[in-house]
Amino acid sequence: MSDNTFAEQHILVTGGGTGIGRAAALAFAEQGAASVTITGRRSEPLEEVAALHPAVVPVVADVATEAGTDAIVAAVQARGGTLDVLVHNAGIFAITPLDDLDPADVRRQFEVNVFGPILLTAKLLPFLRSPGGNIVVVSSISARLTAPEQSVYAASKAAVDSFIRNAAVELGPKGIRVNGVAPGNVQTPILITNGVSAEEVDRWRTGYAAKAPAGRIGQPADVVPWITRLAEPTSSWVTGEIIVVDGGVLAV
């Protein structure tokens, strides 16, 4: 059901072609946003999302590169040069056993998961509405859990959590809020598209569902309402928070 919560607002969602980013972009568009720019490395999924709503604007850009961030800045300028909501959703995952570590896997995860949000925030700061701008970062409960062969991904998300809290303090005087959402295991393509076998993904998801008090893994629709809620004007007294949406796993 559509409403006008984000009427006349300009939104940017990185990693907007699939999963949580796709669902978030469409939710913002359905809630009246003037434009929702979505970014990603592949044009096809972006174009598919854009075809679902006229407010969605696809931009092919890798947030981990200088050229990618420049392309995103240019897209914001082309839409009027004002940004109301910035959602950092782009992320990658790789299995990283420490006894057989590929430095490229370490570097790429930190480039996308950590450097991307930090550097893109810095570049877009002149365009974020001040006061009134909002940044929402998609983190992960992996920042608070331990698991074999996932230390690099977990460390990158722990860095993201620290960035959220510190950026909230730094940008608060400018009237810009910074919050995060930390999902648990959600049904998205991130694992398979980053080289994890379908069998391993099924095993992880089955184990997660068995452990979760909610009795299942998550869906993008479980996470997106918290992203939009944090960005709403009515949440103006919420900043520096990281909302856990995990089916209760951290409570076990």
PDB file of C-alpha atoms in Angstrom:
ATOM      1  CA  MET A   1       0.000   0.000   0.000  1.00  0.00           C
ATOM      2  CA  SER A   2       1.507   3.323  -1.050  1.00  0.00           C
ATOM      3  CA  ASP A   3       1.720   6.494   1.025  1.00  0.00           C
ATOM      4  CA  ASN A   4       3.614   9.785   0.885  1.00  0.00           C
ATOM      5  CA  THR A   5       6.064   9.369   3.761  1.00  0.00           C
ATOM      6  CA  PHE A   6       9.001  10.227   1.509  1.00  0.00           C
ATOM      7  CA  ALA A   7       7.219  12.665  -0.813  1.00  0.00           C
ATOM      8  CA  GLU A   8       9.622  15.004  -2.644  1.00  0.00           C
ATOM      9  CA  GLN A   9      12.612  13.185  -1.157  1.00  0.00           C
ATOM     10  CA  HIS A  10      15.577  11.873  -3.128  1.00  0.00           C
ATOM     11  CA  ILE A  11      16.912   8.500  -2.018  1.00  0.00           C
ATOM     12  CA  LEU A  12      20.050   6.551  -2.900  1.00  0.00           C
ATOM     13  CA  VAL A  13      20.370   2.799  -2.280  1.00  0.00           C
ATOM     14  CA  THR A  14      23.651   1.037  -3.039  1.00  0.00           C
ATOM     15  CA  GLY A  15      23.427  -2.619  -3.990  1.00  0.00           C
ATOM     16  CA  GLY A  16      19.892  -1.939  -5.156  1.00  0.00           C
ATOM     17  CA  GLY A  17      19.597  -4.609  -7.821  1.00  0.00           C
ATOM     18  CA  THR A  18      18.847  -7.627  -5.638  1.00  0.00           C
ATOM     19  CA  GLY A  19      17.822  -8.756  -2.172  1.00  0.00           C
ATOM     20  CA  ILE A  20      17.406  -6.219   0.613  1.00  0.00           C
ATOM     21  CA  GLY A  21      18.533  -3.293  -1.555  1.00  0.00           C
ATOM     22  CA  ARG A  22      15.987  -4.087  -4.255  1.00  0.00           C
ATOM     23  CA  ALA A  23      13.162  -4.393  -1.748  1.00  0.00           C
ATOM     24  CA  ALA A  24      14.208  -1.205   0.053  1.00  0.00           C
ATOM     25  CA  ALA A  25      14.368   0.807  -3.167  1.00  0.00           C
ATOM     26  CA  LEU A  26      10.865  -0.262  -4.165  1.00  0.00           C
ATOM     27  CA  ALA A  27       9.554   0.462  -0.662  1.00  0.00           C
ATOM     28  CA  PHE A  28      10.898   4.015  -0.782  1.00  0.00           C
ATOM     29  CA  ALA A  29       9.417   4.491  -4.257  1.00  0.00           C
ATOM     30  CA  GLU A  30       6.025   3.173  -3.146  1.00  0.00           C
ATOM     31  CA  GLN A  31       6.109   5.573  -0.201  1.00  0.00           C
ATOM     32  CA  GLY A  32       6.248   8.566  -2.489  1.00  0.00           C
ATOM     33  CA  ALA A  33       9.936   9.289  -3.050  1.00  0.00           C
ATOM     34  CA  ALA A  34      10.610  11.713  -5.885  1.00  0.00           C
ATOM     35  CA  SER A  35      13.550   9.579  -7.011  1.00  0.00           C
ATOM     36  CA  VAL A  36      15.280   6.417  -5.818  1.00  0.00           C
ATOM     37  CA  THR A  37      18.705   5.997  -7.365  1.00  0.00           C
ATOM     38  CA  ILE A  38      19.965   2.422  -7.158  1.00  0.00           C
ATOM     39  CA  THR A  39      23.542   1.344  -7.801  1.00  0.00           C
ATOM     40  CA  GLY A  40      25.269  -1.935  -8.503  1.00  0.00           C
ATOM     41  CA  ARG A  41      27.970  -3.514 -10.612  1.00  0.00           C
ATOM     42  CA  ARG A  42      25.617  -5.237 -13.070  1.00  0.00           C
ATOM     43  CA  SER A  43      23.155  -3.367 -15.258  1.00  0.00           C
ATOM     44  CA  GLU A  44      20.624  -6.152 -15.819  1.00  0.00           C
ATOM     45  CA  PRO A  45      19.241  -6.468 -12.267  1.00  0.00           C
ATOM     46  CA  LEU A  46      19.221  -2.686 -11.896  1.00  0.00           C
ATOM     47  CA  GLU A  47      17.180  -2.280 -15.069  1.00  0.00           C
ATOM     48  CA  GLU A  48      14.758  -4.967 -13.873  1.00  0.00           C
ATOM     49  CA  VAL A  49      14.097  -3.050 -10.656  1.00  0.00           C
ATOM     50  CA  ALA A  50      13.775   0.272 -12.506  1.00  0.00           C
ATOM     51  CA  ALA A  51      11.119  -1.263 -14.749  1.00  0.00           C
ATOM     52  CA  LEU A  52       8.948  -1.866 -11.677  1.00  0.00           C
ATOM     53  CA  HIS A  53       8.556   1.789 -10.665  1.00  0.00           C
ATOM     54  CA  PRO A  54       9.082   5.066 -12.546  1.00  0.00           C
ATOM     55  CA  ALA A  55      10.832   6.727  -9.592  1.00  0.00           C
ATOM     56  CA  VAL A  56      13.699   4.215  -9.632  1.00  0.00           C
ATOM     57  CA  VAL A  57      16.854   5.367 -11.449  1.00  0.00           C
ATOM     58  CA  PRO A  58      19.550   2.741 -12.196  1.00  0.00           C
ATOM     59  CA  VAL A  59      23.244   3.657 -12.094  1.00  0.00           C
ATOM     60  CA  VAL A  60      25.938   1.082 -12.818  1.00  0.00           C
ATOM     61  CA  ALA A  61      28.702   1.797 -10.298  1.00  0.00           C
ATOM     62  CA  ASP A  62      31.070  -0.119  -8.047  1.00  0.00           C
ATOM     63  CA  VAL A  63      31.118   1.599  -4.650  1.00  0.00           C
ATOM     64  CA  ALA A  64      34.604   0.271  -3.981  1.00  0.00           C
ATOM     65  CA  THR A  65      36.191   2.264  -6.807  1.00  0.00           C
ATOM     66  CA  GLU A  66      36.911   5.933  -7.382  1.00  0.00           C
ATOM     67  CA  ALA A  67      35.168   5.781 -10.756  1.00  0.00           C
ATOM     68  CA  GLY A  68      32.130   4.206  -9.142  1.00  0.00           C
ATOM     69  CA  THR A  69      31.776   6.818  -6.420  1.00  0.00           C
ATOM     70  CA  ASP A  70      32.273   9.580  -8.992  1.00  0.00           C
ATOM     71  CA  ALA A  71      29.470   8.095 -11.101  1.00  0.00           C
ATOM     72  CA  ILE A  72      27.180   8.057  -8.079  1.00  0.00           C
ATOM     73  CA  VAL A  73      27.965  11.674  -7.249  1.00  0.00           C
ATOM     74  CA  ALA A  74      27.222  12.635 -10.854  1.00  0.00           C
ATOM     75  CA  ALA A  75      23.878  10.839 -10.672  1.00  0.00           C
ATOM     76  CA  VAL A  76      22.939  12.736  -7.507  1.00  0.00           C
ATOM     77  CA  GLN A  77      23.880  16.020  -9.135  1.00  0.00           C
ATOM     78  CA  ALA A  78      21.788  15.115 -12.173  1.00  0.00           C
ATOM     79  CA  ARG A  79      18.743  14.612  -9.933  1.00  0.00           C
ATOM     80  CA  GLY A  80      18.985  18.110  -8.489  1.00  0.00           C
ATOM     81  CA  GLY A  81      22.017  17.856  -6.245  1.00  0.00           C
ATOM     82  CA  THR A  82      20.079  17.120  -3.056  1.00  0.00           C
ATOM     83  CA  LEU A  83      20.013  13.806  -1.212  1.00  0.00           C
ATOM     84  CA  ASP A  84      17.626  13.115   1.657  1.00  0.00           C
ATOM     85  CA  VAL A  85      18.343   9.455   2.414  1.00  0.00           C
ATOM     86  CA  LEU A  86      21.492   7.428   1.760  1.00  0.00           C
ATOM     87  CA  VAL A  87      21.229   3.657   2.251  1.00  0.00           C
ATOM     88  CA  HIS A  88      24.515   1.758   2.245  1.00  0.00           C
ATOM     89  CA  ASN A  89      23.463  -1.776   1.346  1.00  0.00           C
ATOM     90  CA  ALA A  90      26.141  -3.006  -1.073  1.00  0.00           C
ATOM     91  CA  GLY A  91      28.173  -5.813   0.454  1.00  0.00           C
ATOM     92  CA  ILE A  92      30.051  -8.986  -0.346  1.00  0.00           C
ATOM     93  CA  PHE A  93      30.899 -12.167   1.550  1.00  0.00           C
ATOM     94  CA  ALA A  94      33.652 -14.715   1.125  1.00  0.00           C
ATOM     95  CA  ILE A  95      34.723 -17.751   3.113  1.00  0.00           C
ATOM     96  CA  THR A  96      38.192 -16.950   4.457  1.00  0.00           C
ATOM     97  CA  PRO A  97      39.959 -19.838   6.258  1.00  0.00           C
ATOM     98  CA  LEU A  98      42.981 -18.342   7.982  1.00  0.00           C
ATOM     99  CA  ASP A  99      45.196 -21.317   7.114  1.00  0.00           C
ATOM    100  CA  ASP A 100      44.538 -20.785   3.395  1.00  0.00           C
ATOM    101  CA  LEU A 101      43.861 -17.071   3.173  1.00  0.00           C
ATOM    102  CA  ASP A 102      43.632 -15.232  -0.121  1.00  0.00           C
ATOM    103  CA  PRO A 103      44.643 -11.610   0.488  1.00  0.00           C
ATOM    104  CA  ALA A 104      42.398 -10.576  -2.404  1.00  0.00           C
ATOM    105  CA  ASP A 105      39.352 -11.839  -0.481  1.00  0.00           C
ATOM    106  CA  VAL A 106      40.341  -9.780   2.548  1.00  0.00           C
ATOM    107  CA  ARG A 107      40.963  -6.671   0.503  1.00  0.00           C
ATOM    108  CA  ARG A 108      37.768  -6.913  -1.542  1.00  0.00           C
ATOM    109  CA  GLN A 109      35.502  -7.444   1.473  1.00  0.00           C
ATOM    110  CA  PHE A 110      36.911  -4.416   3.249  1.00  0.00           C
ATOM    111  CA  GLU A 111      36.829  -2.339   0.069  1.00  0.00           C
ATOM    112  CA  VAL A 112      33.133  -3.001  -0.505  1.00  0.00           C
ATOM    113  CA  ASN A 113      31.829  -3.465   3.039  1.00  0.00           C
ATOM    114  CA  VAL A 114      33.844  -0.765   4.839  1.00  0.00           C
ATOM    115  CA  PHE A 115      35.743   1.603   2.552  1.00  0.00           C
ATOM    116  CA  GLY A 116      32.776   1.936   0.182  1.00  0.00           C
ATOM    117  CA  PRO A 117      30.302   3.298   2.748  1.00  0.00           C
ATOM    118  CA  ILE A 118      32.894   5.526   4.413  1.00  0.00           C
ATOM    119  CA  LEU A 119      34.275   7.094   1.228  1.00  0.00           C
ATOM    120  CA  LEU A 120      30.877   7.417  -0.446  1.00  0.00           C
ATOM    121  CA  THR A 121      29.482   9.118   2.649  1.00  0.00           C
ATOM    122  CA  ALA A 122      32.331  11.624   2.540  1.00  0.00           C
ATOM    123  CA  LYS A 123      31.768  12.344  -1.157  1.00  0.00           C
ATOM    124  CA  LEU A 124      27.996  12.706  -0.789  1.00  0.00           C
ATOM    125  CA  LEU A 125      28.070  14.745   2.402  1.00  0.00           C
ATOM    126  CA  PRO A 126      27.880  18.085   0.543  1.00  0.00           C
ATOM    127  CA  PHE A 127      24.619  16.921  -1.045  1.00  0.00           C
ATOM    128  CA  LEU A 128      22.951  15.413   2.033  1.00  0.00           C
ATOM    129  CA  ARG A 129      20.189  17.606   3.374  1.00  0.00           C
ATOM    130  CA  SER A 130      21.411  19.435   6.453  1.00  0.00           C
ATOM    131  CA  PRO A 131      19.523  19.421   8.689  1.00  0.00           C
ATOM    132  CA  GLY A 132      17.257  16.512   7.885  1.00  0.00           C
ATOM    133  CA  GLY A 133      19.502  14.046   6.055  1.00  0.00           C
ATOM    134  CA  ASN A 134      19.517  10.365   6.907  1.00  0.00           C
ATOM    135  CA  ILE A 135      22.070   7.592   6.469  1.00  0.00           C
ATOM    136  CA  VAL A 136      21.079   3.963   7.026  1.00  0.00           C
ATOM    137  CA  VAL A 137      23.762   1.273   6.826  1.00  0.00           C
ATOM    138  CA  VAL A 138      22.997  -2.422   6.386  1.00  0.00           C
ATOM    139  CA  SER A 139      25.374  -4.279   8.711  1.00  0.00           C
ATOM    140  CA  SER A 140      25.051  -7.881   9.936  1.00  0.00           C
ATOM    141  CA  ILE A 141      24.745  -9.843  13.154  1.00  0.00           C
ATOM    142  CA  SER A 142      28.043 -11.423  12.061  1.00  0.00           C
ATOM    143  CA  ALA A 143      29.681  -8.415  13.729  1.00  0.00           C
ATOM    144  CA  ARG A 144      28.539  -9.867  17.075  1.00  0.00           C
ATOM    145  CA  LEU A 145      28.887 -13.594  16.395  1.00  0.00           C
ATOM    146  CA  THR A 146      31.772 -16.013  15.988  1.00  0.00           C
ATOM    147  CA  ALA A 147      32.022 -18.566  13.201  1.00  0.00           C
ATOM    148  CA  PRO A 148      34.845 -20.506  11.543  1.00  0.00           C
ATOM    149  CA  GLU A 149      36.168 -19.226   8.225  1.00  0.00           C
ATOM    150  CA  GLN A 150      34.198 -15.961   8.500  1.00  0.00           C
ATOM    151  CA  SER A 151      36.579 -13.806  10.541  1.00  0.00           C
ATOM    152  CA  VAL A 152      37.223 -11.346   7.711  1.00  0.00           C
ATOM    153  CA  TYR A 153      33.545 -10.752   6.920  1.00  0.00           C
ATOM    154  CA  ALA A 154      32.739 -10.464  10.643  1.00  0.00           C
ATOM    155  CA  ALA A 155      35.588  -7.999  11.134  1.00  0.00           C
ATOM    156  CA  SER A 156      34.378  -5.881   8.214  1.00  0.00           C
ATOM    157  CA  LYS A 157      30.887  -5.688   9.692  1.00  0.00           C
ATOM    158  CA  ALA A 158      32.265  -4.868  13.141  1.00  0.00           C
ATOM    159  CA  ALA A 159      34.063  -1.951  11.483  1.00  0.00           C
ATOM    160  CA  VAL A 160      30.769  -0.914   9.890  1.00  0.00           C
ATOM    161  CA  ASP A 161      29.052  -0.897  13.297  1.00  0.00           C
ATOM    162  CA  SER A 162      31.769   1.338  14.686  1.00  0.00           C
ATOM    163  CA  PHE A 163      31.454   3.667  11.707  1.00  0.00           C
ATOM    164  CA  ILE A 164      27.690   3.992  12.275  1.00  0.00           C
ATOM    165  CA  ARG A 165      28.070   5.055  15.897  1.00  0.00           C
ATOM    166  CA  ASN A 166      30.971   7.427  15.322  1.00  0.00           C
ATOM    167  CA  ALA A 167      29.448   9.006  12.209  1.00  0.00           C
ATOM    168  CA  ALA A 168      26.240   9.616  14.161  1.00  0.00           C
ATOM    169  CA  VAL A 169      28.204  11.616  16.722  1.00  0.00           C
ATOM    170  CA  GLU A 170      30.164  13.541  14.095  1.00  0.00           C
ATOM    171  CA  LEU A 171      27.231  14.365  11.819  1.00  0.00           C
ATOM    172  CA  GLY A 172      24.663  15.002  14.534  1.00  0.00           C
ATOM    173  CA  PRO A 173      25.518  18.733  14.782  1.00  0.00           C
ATOM    174  CA  LYS A 174      24.786  18.992  11.042  1.00  0.00           C
ATOM    175  CA  GLY A 175      21.312  17.569  11.612  1.00  0.00           C
ATOM    176  CA  ILE A 176      22.176  14.328   9.811  1.00  0.00           C
ATOM    177  CA  ARG A 177      21.185  11.054  11.459  1.00  0.00           C
ATOM    178  CA  VAL A 178      23.127   7.791  11.030  1.00  0.00           C
ATOM    179  CA  ASN A 179      21.655   4.419  11.942  1.00  0.00           C
ATOM    180  CA  GLY A 180      22.069   0.790  10.988  1.00  0.00           C
ATOM    181  CA  VAL A 181      20.168  -2.433  10.557  1.00  0.00           C
ATOM    182  CA  ALA A 182      21.864  -5.747  11.386  1.00  0.00           C
ATOM    183  CA  PRO A 183      20.058  -8.646   9.715  1.00  0.00           C
ATOM    184  CA  GLY A 184      20.591 -12.302  10.430  1.00  0.00           C
ATOM    185  CA  ASN A 185      20.479 -14.957   7.716  1.00  0.00           C
ATOM    186  CA  VAL A 186      18.224 -13.532   4.997  1.00  0.00           C
ATOM    187  CA  GLN A 187      17.134 -15.176   1.748  1.00  0.00           C
ATOM    188  CA  THR A 188      19.193 -13.131  -0.721  1.00  0.00           C
ATOM    189  CA  PRO A 189      21.664 -14.033  -3.498  1.00  0.00           C
ATOM    190  CA  ILE A 190      24.728 -12.672  -1.649  1.00  0.00           C
ATOM    191  CA  LEU A 191      26.159 -16.052  -0.637  1.00  0.00           C
ATOM    192  CA  ILE A 192      25.702 -17.849  -3.957  1.00  0.00           C
ATOM    193  CA  THR A 193      26.862 -14.891  -6.057  1.00  0.00           C
ATOM    194  CA  ASN A 194      30.029 -14.725  -3.958  1.00  0.00           C
ATOM    195  CA  GLY A 195      31.057 -18.315  -4.531  1.00  0.00           C
ATOM    196  CA  VAL A 196      29.382 -20.306  -1.747  1.00  0.00           C
ATOM    197  CA  SER A 197      27.897 -23.535  -3.075  1.00  0.00           C
ATOM    198  CA  ALA A 198      24.121 -23.992  -3.098  1.00  0.00           C
ATOM    199  CA  GLU A 199      24.538 -27.041  -0.839  1.00  0.00           C
ATOM    200  CA  GLU A 200      26.510 -25.055   1.736  1.00  0.00           C
ATOM    201  CA  VAL A 201      23.977 -22.219   1.621  1.00  0.00           C
ATOM    202  CA  ASP A 202      21.129 -24.688   2.253  1.00  0.00           C
ATOM    203  CA  ARG A 203      23.044 -26.218   5.173  1.00  0.00           C
ATOM    204  CA  TRP A 204      23.656 -22.804   6.755  1.00  0.00           C
ATOM    205  CA  ARG A 205      20.059 -21.743   6.318  1.00  0.00           C
ATOM    206  CA  THR A 206      18.686 -24.961   7.745  1.00  0.00           C
ATOM    207  CA  GLY A 207      20.968 -24.643  10.766  1.00  0.00           C
ATOM    208  CA  TYR A 208      20.031 -21.014  11.252  1.00  0.00           C
ATOM    209  CA  ALA A 209      16.301 -21.728  11.110  1.00  0.00           C
ATOM    210  CA  ALA A 210      16.705 -24.515  13.656  1.00  0.00           C
ATOM    211  CA  LYS A 211      18.524 -22.167  16.052  1.00  0.00           C
ATOM    212  CA  ALA A 212      16.303 -19.101  15.597  1.00  0.00           C
ATOM    213  CA  PRO A 213      13.402 -18.704  18.066  1.00  0.00           C
ATOM    214  CA  ALA A 214      11.338 -17.484  15.093  1.00  0.00           C
ATOM    215  CA  GLY A 215      11.921 -20.858  13.465  1.00  0.00           C
ATOM    216  CA  ARG A 216      13.003 -19.634  10.035  1.00  0.00           C
ATOM    217  CA  ILE A 217      15.493 -17.551   8.122  1.00  0.00           C
ATOM    218  CA  GLY A 218      14.577 -14.008   7.147  1.00  0.00           C
ATOM    219  CA  GLN A 219      13.222 -12.464   3.984  1.00  0.00           C
ATOM    220  CA  PRO A 220      14.028  -8.987   2.630  1.00  0.00           C
ATOM    221  CA  ALA A 221      10.496  -7.960   3.648  1.00  0.00           C
ATOM    222  CA  ASP A 222      11.463  -8.623   7.284  1.00  0.00           C
ATOM    223  CA  VAL A 223      14.329  -6.108   7.126  1.00  0.00           C
ATOM    224  CA  VAL A 224      13.104  -3.331   4.840  1.00  0.00           C
ATOM    225  CA  PRO A 225      10.477  -1.817   7.190  1.00  0.00           C
ATOM    226  CA  TRP A 226      13.255  -1.079   9.684  1.00  0.00           C
ATOM    227  CA  ILE A 227      15.332   0.660   7.018  1.00  0.00           C
ATOM    228  CA  THR A 228      12.465   2.903   5.961  1.00  0.00           C
ATOM    229  CA  ARG A 229      11.364   3.469   9.559  1.00  0.00           C
ATOM    230  CA  LEU A 230      14.803   4.720  10.576  1.00  0.00           C
ATOM    231  CA  ALA A 231      14.788   7.122   7.610  1.00  0.00           C
ATOM    232  CA  GLU A 232      11.339   8.569   8.331  1.00  0.00           C
ATOM    233  CA  PRO A 233      11.062  12.147   9.625  1.00  0.00           C
ATOM    234  CA  THR A 234       9.136  10.804  12.628  1.00  0.00           C
ATOM    235  CA  SER A 235      12.301   8.974  13.757  1.00  0.00           C
ATOM    236  CA  SER A 236      14.153  12.256  14.200  1.00  0.00           C
ATOM    237  CA  TRP A 237      15.305  11.412  17.748  1.00  0.00           C
ATOM    238  CA  VAL A 238      16.898   8.108  16.754  1.00  0.00           C
ATOM    239  CA  THR A 239      20.561   8.158  15.755  1.00  0.00           C
ATOM    240  CA  GLY A 240      23.595   5.981  16.403  1.00  0.00           C
ATOM    241  CA  GLU A 241      21.371   2.910  16.724  1.00  0.00           C
ATOM    242  CA  ILE A 242      21.842  -0.508  15.108  1.00  0.00           C
ATOM    243  CA  ILE A 243      18.569  -2.430  14.952  1.00  0.00           C
ATOM    244  CA  VAL A 244      18.992  -6.210  15.034  1.00  0.00           C
ATOM    245  CA  VAL A 245      16.548  -8.121  12.816  1.00  0.00           C
ATOM    246  CA  ASP A 246      17.544 -11.764  13.143  1.00  0.00           C
ATOM    247  CA  GLY A 247      14.606 -13.924  14.217  1.00  0.00           C
ATOM    248  CA  GLY A 248      15.969 -13.939  17.768  1.00  0.00           C
ATOM    249  CA  VAL A 249      19.317 -15.673  17.154  1.00  0.00           C
ATOM    250  CA  LEU A 250      21.328 -13.217  19.243  1.00  0.00           C
ATOM    251  CA  ALA A 251      18.953 -13.842  22.137  1.00  0.00           C
ATOM    252  CA  VAL A 252      19.748 -17.556  22.242  1.00  0.00           C
TER     253      VAL A 252
END
